[in-house]
Coordinates of C-alpha atoms in Angstrom, one line a residue:
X1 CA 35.7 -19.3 -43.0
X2 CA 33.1 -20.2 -40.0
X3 CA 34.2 -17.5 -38.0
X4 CA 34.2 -14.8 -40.4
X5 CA 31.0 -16.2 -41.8
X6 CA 29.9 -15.6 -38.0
X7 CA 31.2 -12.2 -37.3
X8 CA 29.8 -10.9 -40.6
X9 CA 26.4 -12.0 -39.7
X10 CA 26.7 -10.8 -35.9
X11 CA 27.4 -7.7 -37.3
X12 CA 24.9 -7.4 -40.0
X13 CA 22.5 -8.6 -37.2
X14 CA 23.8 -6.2 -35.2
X15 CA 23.9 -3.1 -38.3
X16 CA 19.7 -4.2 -39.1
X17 CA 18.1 -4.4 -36.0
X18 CA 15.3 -2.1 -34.6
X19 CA 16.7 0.7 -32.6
X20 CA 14.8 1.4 -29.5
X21 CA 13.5 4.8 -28.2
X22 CA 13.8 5.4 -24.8
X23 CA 10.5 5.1 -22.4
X24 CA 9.4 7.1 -19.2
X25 CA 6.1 5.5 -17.9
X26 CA 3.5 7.8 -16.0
X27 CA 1.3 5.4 -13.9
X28 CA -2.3 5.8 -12.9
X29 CA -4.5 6.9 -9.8
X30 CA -3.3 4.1 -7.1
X31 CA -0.4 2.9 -9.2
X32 CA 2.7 4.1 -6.8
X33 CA 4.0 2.9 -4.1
X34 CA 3.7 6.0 -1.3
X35 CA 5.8 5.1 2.2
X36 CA 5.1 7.1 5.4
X37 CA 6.5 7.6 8.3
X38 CA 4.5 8.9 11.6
X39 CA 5.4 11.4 14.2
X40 CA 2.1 12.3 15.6
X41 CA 1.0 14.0 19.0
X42 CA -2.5 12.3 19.1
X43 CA -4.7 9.4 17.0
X44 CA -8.1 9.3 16.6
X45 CA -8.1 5.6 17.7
X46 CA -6.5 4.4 20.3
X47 CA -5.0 0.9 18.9
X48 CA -3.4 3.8 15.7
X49 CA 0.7 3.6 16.3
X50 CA 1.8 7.4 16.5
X51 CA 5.3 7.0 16.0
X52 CA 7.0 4.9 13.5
X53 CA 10.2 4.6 11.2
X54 CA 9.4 4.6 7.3
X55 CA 7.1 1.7 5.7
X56 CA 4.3 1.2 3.3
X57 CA 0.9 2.6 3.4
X58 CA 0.0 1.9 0.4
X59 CA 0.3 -0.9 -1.0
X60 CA 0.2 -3.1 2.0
X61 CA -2.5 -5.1 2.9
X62 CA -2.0 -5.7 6.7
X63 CA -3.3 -1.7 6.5
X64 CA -6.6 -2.9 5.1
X65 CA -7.5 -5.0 7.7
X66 CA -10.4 -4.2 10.1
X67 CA -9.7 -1.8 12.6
X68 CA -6.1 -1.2 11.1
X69 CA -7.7 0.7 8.1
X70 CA -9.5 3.3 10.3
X71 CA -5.6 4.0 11.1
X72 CA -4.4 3.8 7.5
X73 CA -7.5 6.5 6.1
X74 CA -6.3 8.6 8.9
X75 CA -2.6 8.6 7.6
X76 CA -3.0 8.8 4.6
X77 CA -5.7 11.7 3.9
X78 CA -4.9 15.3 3.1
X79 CA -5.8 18.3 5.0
X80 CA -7.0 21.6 3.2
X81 CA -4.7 24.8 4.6
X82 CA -7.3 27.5 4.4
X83 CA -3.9 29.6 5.1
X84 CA -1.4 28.9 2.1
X85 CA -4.2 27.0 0.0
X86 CA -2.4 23.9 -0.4
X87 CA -3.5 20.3 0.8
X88 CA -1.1 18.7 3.0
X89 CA -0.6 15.7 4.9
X90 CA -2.4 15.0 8.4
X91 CA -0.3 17.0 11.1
X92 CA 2.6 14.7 12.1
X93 CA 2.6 12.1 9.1
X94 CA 5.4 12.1 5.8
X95 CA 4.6 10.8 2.9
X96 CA 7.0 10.1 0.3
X97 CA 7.2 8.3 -3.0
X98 CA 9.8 5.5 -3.5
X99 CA 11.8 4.6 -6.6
X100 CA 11.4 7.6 -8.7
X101 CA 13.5 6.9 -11.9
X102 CA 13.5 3.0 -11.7
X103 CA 10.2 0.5 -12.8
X104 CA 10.4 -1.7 -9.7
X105 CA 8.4 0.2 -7.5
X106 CA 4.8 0.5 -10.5
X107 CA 6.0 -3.4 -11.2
X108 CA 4.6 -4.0 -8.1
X109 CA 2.3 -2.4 -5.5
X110 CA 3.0 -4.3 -2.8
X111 CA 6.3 -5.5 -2.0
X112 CA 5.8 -7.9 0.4
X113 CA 2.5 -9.5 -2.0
X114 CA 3.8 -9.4 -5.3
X115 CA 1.0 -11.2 -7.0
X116 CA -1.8 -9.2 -5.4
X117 CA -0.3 -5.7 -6.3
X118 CA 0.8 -6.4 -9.9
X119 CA 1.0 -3.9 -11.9
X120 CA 3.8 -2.8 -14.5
X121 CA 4.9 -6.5 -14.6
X122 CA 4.2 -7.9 -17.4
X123 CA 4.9 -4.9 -19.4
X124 CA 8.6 -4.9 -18.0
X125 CA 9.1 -8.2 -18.4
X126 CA 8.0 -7.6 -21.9
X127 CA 10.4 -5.2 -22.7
X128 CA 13.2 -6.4 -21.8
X129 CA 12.7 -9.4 -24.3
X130 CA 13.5 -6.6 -26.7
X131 CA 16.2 -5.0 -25.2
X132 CA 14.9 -2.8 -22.9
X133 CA 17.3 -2.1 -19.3
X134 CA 14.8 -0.6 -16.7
X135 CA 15.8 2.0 -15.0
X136 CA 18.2 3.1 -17.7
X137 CA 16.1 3.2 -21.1
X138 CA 12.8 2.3 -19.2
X139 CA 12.3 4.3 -16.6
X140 CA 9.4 5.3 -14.5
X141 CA 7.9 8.4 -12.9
X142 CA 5.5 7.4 -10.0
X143 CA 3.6 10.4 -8.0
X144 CA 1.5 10.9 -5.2
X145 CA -1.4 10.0 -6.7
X146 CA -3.3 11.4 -3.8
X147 CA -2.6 15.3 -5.4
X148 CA -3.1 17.8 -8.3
X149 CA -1.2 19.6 -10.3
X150 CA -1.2 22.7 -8.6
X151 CA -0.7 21.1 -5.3
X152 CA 2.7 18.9 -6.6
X153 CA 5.1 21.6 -8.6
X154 CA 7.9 19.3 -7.7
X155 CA 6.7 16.4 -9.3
X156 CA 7.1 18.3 -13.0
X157 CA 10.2 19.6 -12.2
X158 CA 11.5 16.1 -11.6
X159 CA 9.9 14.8 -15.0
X160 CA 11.4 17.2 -16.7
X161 CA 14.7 16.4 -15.5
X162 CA 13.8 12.7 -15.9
X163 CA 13.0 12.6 -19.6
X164 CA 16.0 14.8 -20.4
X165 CA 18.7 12.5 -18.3
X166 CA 17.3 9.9 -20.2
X167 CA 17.6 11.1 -23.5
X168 CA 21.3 12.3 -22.4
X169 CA 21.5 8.7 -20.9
X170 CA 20.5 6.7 -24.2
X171 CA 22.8 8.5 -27.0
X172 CA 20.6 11.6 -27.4
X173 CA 17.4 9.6 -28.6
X174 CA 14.3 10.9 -28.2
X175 CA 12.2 9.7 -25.1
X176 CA 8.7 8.1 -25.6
X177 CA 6.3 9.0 -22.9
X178 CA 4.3 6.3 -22.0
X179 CA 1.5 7.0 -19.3
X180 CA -1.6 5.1 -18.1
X181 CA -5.1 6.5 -16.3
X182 CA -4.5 9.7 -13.9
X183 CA -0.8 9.4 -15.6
X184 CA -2.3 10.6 -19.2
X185 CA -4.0 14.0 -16.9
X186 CA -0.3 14.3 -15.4
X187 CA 1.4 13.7 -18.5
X188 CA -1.0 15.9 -20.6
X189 CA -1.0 19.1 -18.3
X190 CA 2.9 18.4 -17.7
X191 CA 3.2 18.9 -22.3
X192 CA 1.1 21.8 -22.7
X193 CA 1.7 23.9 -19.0
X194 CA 4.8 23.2 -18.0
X195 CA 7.2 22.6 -21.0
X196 CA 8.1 24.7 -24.4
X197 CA 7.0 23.7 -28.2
X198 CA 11.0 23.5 -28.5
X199 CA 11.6 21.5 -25.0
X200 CA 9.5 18.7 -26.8
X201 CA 10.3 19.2 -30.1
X202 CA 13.9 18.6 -28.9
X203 CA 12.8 15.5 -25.9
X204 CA 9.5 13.9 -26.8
X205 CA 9.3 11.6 -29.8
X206 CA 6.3 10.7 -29.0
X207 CA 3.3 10.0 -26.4
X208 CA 1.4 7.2 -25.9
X209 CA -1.5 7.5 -23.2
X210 CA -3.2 4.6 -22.7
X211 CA -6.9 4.9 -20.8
X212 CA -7.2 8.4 -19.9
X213 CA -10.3 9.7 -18.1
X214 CA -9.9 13.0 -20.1
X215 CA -13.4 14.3 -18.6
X216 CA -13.2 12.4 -15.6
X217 CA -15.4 8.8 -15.0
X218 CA -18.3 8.6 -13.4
X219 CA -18.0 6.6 -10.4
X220 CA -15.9 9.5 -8.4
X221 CA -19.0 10.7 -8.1
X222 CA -19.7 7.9 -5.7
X223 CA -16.2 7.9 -3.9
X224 CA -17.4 11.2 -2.3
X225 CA -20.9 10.2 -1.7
X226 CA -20.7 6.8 0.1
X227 CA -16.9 5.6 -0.9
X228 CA -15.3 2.9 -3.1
X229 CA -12.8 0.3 -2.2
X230 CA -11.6 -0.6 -5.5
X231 CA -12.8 -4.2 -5.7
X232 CA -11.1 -5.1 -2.4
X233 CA -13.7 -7.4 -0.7
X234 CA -13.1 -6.8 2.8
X235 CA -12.3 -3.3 2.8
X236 CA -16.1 -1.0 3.7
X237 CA -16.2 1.5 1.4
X238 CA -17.1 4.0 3.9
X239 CA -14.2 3.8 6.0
X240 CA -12.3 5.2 3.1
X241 CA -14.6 7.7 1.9
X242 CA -13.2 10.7 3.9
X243 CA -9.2 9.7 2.4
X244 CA -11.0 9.7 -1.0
X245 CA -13.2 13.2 0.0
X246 CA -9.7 14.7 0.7
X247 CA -7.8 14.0 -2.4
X248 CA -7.4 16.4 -4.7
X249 CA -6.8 13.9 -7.4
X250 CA -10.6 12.5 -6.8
X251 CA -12.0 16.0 -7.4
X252 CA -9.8 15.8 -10.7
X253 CA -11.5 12.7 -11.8
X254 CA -14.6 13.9 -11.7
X255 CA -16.6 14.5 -14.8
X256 CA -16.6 17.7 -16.6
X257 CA -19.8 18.7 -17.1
X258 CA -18.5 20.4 -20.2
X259 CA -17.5 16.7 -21.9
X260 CA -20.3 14.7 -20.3
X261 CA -23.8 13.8 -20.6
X262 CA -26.9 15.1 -19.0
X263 CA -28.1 12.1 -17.7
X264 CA -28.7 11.9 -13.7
X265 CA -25.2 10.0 -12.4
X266 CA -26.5 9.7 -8.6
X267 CA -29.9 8.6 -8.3
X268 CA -32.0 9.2 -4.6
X269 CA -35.3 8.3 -3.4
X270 CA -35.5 12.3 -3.1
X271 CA -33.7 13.5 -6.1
X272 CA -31.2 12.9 -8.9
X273 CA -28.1 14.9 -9.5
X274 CA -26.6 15.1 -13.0
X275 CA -22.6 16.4 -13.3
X276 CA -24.1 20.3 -13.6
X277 CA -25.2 20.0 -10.5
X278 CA -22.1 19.3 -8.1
X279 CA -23.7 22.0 -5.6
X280 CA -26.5 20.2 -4.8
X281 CA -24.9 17.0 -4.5
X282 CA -22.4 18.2 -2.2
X283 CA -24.6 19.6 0.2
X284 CA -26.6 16.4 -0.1
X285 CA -24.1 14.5 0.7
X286 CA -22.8 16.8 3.4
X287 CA -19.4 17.9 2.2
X288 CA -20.0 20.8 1.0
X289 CA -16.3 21.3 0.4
X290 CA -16.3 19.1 -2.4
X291 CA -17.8 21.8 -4.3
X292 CA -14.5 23.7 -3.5
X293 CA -12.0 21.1 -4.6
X294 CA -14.3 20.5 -7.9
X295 CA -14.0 24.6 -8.5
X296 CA -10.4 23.8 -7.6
X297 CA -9.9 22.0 -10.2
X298 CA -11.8 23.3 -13.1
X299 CA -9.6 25.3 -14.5
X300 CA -7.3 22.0 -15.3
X301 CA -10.4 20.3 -16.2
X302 CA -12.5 22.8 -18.6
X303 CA -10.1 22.2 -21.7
X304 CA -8.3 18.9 -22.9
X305 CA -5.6 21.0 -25.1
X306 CA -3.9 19.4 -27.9
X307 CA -0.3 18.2 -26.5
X308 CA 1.8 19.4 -29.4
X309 CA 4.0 16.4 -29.5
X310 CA 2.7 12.6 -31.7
X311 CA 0.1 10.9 -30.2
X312 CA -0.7 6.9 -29.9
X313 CA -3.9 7.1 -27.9
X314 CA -4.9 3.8 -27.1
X315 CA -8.3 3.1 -25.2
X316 CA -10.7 0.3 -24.4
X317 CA -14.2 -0.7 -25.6
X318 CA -17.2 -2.9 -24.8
X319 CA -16.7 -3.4 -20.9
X320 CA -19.7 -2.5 -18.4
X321 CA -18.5 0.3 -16.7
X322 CA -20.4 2.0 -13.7
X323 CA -22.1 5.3 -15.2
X324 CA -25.0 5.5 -12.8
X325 CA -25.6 4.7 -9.5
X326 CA -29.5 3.6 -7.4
X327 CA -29.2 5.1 -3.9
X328 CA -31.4 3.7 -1.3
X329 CA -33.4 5.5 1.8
X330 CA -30.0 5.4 3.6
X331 CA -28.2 7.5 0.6
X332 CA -25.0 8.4 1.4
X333 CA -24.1 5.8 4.0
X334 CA -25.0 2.6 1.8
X335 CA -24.2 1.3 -1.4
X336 CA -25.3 2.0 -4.2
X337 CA -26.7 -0.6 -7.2
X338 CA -24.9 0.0 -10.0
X339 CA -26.2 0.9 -13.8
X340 CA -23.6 0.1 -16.2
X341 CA -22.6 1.7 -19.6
X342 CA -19.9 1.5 -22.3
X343 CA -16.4 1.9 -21.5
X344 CA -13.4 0.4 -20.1
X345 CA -15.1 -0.9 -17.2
X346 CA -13.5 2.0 -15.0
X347 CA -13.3 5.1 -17.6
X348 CA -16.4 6.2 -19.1
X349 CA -16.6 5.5 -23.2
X350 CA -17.7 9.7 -23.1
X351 CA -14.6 10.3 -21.6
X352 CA -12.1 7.8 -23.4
X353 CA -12.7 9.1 -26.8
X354 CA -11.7 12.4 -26.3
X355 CA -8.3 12.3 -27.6
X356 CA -9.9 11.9 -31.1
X357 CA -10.6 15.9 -30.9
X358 CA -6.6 16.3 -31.0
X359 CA -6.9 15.4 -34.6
X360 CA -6.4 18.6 -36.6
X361 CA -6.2 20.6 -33.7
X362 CA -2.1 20.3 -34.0
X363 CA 0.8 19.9 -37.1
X364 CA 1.9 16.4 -35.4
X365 CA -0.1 13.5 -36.2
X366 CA -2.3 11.8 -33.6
X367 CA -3.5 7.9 -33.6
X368 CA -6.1 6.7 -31.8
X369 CA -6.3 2.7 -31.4
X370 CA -9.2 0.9 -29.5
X371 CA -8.9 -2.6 -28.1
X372 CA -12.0 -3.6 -27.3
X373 CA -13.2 -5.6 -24.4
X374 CA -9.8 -5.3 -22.6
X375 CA -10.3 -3.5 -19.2
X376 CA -8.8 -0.6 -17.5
X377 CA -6.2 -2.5 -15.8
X378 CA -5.8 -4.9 -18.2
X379 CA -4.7 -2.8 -20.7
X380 CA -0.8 -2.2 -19.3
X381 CA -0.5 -5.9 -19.4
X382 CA -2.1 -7.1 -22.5
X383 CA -0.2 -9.1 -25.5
X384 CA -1.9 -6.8 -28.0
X385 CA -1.2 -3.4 -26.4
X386 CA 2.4 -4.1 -25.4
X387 CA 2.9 -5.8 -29.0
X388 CA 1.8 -2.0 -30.1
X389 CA 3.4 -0.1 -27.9
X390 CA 6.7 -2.5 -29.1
X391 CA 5.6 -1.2 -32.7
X392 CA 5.7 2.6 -31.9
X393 CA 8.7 2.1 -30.0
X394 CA 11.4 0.0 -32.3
X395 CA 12.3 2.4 -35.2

């Protein structure tokens, strides 16, 4: 009597519990792994290795370090080909993205320093408690964070192919996208340019982006004028400002003047710049090529289009967050003092909210949730977000 007594609860146990959808996770600007490997006829400094077997630039501190990091921001900026159009890698360097399809490689940043690049962590850990397998119905989709989408076809191609093995590879459920920062651009211009109304109809249960800098935040602004290292004490900001001047993804972020106040953003002893007038700050700052690359990119960043598929948007509130920035005499080459407003702490509040305009604007239903006073990057690792992400997912 035990024993059938046990075998009829395992399997009413088994009958009644939640069935889980299947997740691909989009990371954010900075949140993949990139390895490169170098093949290069001349350096601009003379202690900068020109050959080498593959390894990672990024993220791997030892590349940070002084004098090393003038080597890494050479590596790891893109070059404009006036030619073809495109932005490619500096002459003699590959870049490639590791672990495409698995979670270990946006777990963690840096695999030699787990604790100092954590990332998707605690999130995987979290899942699994309910049943989640990574790299079989959690599954993750890092990029080259470095590029846009007109410059990275391949990427899409690959996410398509992604969400639909997965789907094949979990009995035919639908896949949850989940995506966080740049990964909610990528994710939203991958629904509504690259894929049909049926393609997601028949693939996407649903979307959850978490964070999303839909009109860009504020403080890009300040990665082309003087640089920013991302809270990382002992890296100068201005020995990464040309890598960040040459990614395509910075002039992405930058705010659309279409979504954004009209407040000055950079603020000189000379003059103030607002985001309508990017021509005047570029040739202040002397790159006047960001204009370009902003005109680049405004096509993708004009109109935040409905996705077409359910929407969890899930965004932060109540965090200082950089929205203008006090430049001295020495404006661009110093740093600025920092006026903060509402937000995430990274992400803008003017730019956050913006997935509340989906509502009405498609047949599927769209949620918006706000978790105040949890930050940017906290927000992938917090009890209460994965808790409601755990909700969406468990049907």
């Amino acid at each position: 009597m035990a024993t059938s007594a046990l075998v009829a609860l395992s399997l009413l146990v088994g009958c009644c519990a939640a069935a889980l959808s299947p997740l691909v996770v989009v990371p954010g600007l900075l949140g993949s792994q990139l390895e490169a490997k170098l093949d290069r006829t001349s350096v601009q400094h003379s202690y900068c290795d020109t050959k080498s077997d593959w390894y990672t630039i990024w993220l791997n501190l030892e590349e940070l370090a002084p004098f090393v990091i003038n080597c890494f921001a050479d590596n790891i900026k893109l070059v404009y080909d006036k030619a073809t159009g495109n932005f490619t890698n500096t002459p003699g360097v590959s870049i490639r993205v590791p672990g495409f399809g698995n979670m270990s490689t946006i777990a963690y940043l840096d695999p030699s320093l787990r604790e100092v690049g954590d990332y998707f962590s605690r999130f995987v850990e979290e899942m699994k408690k309910v049943g989640y397998e990574p790299g079989v119905s959690m599954r993750g989709a890092p990029f080259d964070w470095r590029q846009a989408p007109k410059y990275m076809p391949q990427f899409y191609v690959d996410l398509q192919k992604l969400i639909e093995d997965t789907y094949t590879g979990n009995k035919k459920q639908k896949v949850v996208l989940l995506s966080h920062s740049l990964g909610c651009l990528q994710s939203l211009y991958f629904l509504t340019n690259v894929v049909t109304p049926d393609w997601k109809a028949q693939y996407i249960s649903s979307w959850i982006p978490i964070a999303g800098p839909w009109a860009g935040t504020a403080k890009i602004m300040t990665s082309f004028a003087s640089g920013v290292n991302e809270g990382i004490a002992f890296v100068d900001p201005l020995s990464v400002r040309a890598q960040e001047r040459s990614s395509p993804s910075s002039a992405w972020l930058l705010p659309t003047p279409s979504h954004w106040n009209t407040l000055p953003v950079i603020i000189t002893p000379k003059r103030n710049f607002t985001v309508n007038q990017y021509h005047d700050f570029f040739e202040a700052i002397g790159y006047p090529f960001g204009e370009t690359m902003q005109q680049l990119m405004s096509n993708v960043t004009q109109s935040i289009p409905a996705p077409g598929v359910p929407v969890y948007c899930v965004h932060g509130l109540n965090i200082s967050t950089p929205s203008r920035f006090v430049y001295d005499k020495d404006f661009p080459n110093s740093q600025p003092t920092i006026v903060n407003g509402n937000g995430d702490g990274t992400v803008n509040l003017e730019s956050l909210v913006l997935c509340e305009k989906w509502k009405g604007k498609q047949p599927q239903p769209v949620n918006v949730t706000v978790f105040p006073d949890i930050t940017h990057f906290k927000m992938v690792s917090n009890d209460s977000v994965i808790n409601y992400v755990k909700s969406i997912v468990q049907h």
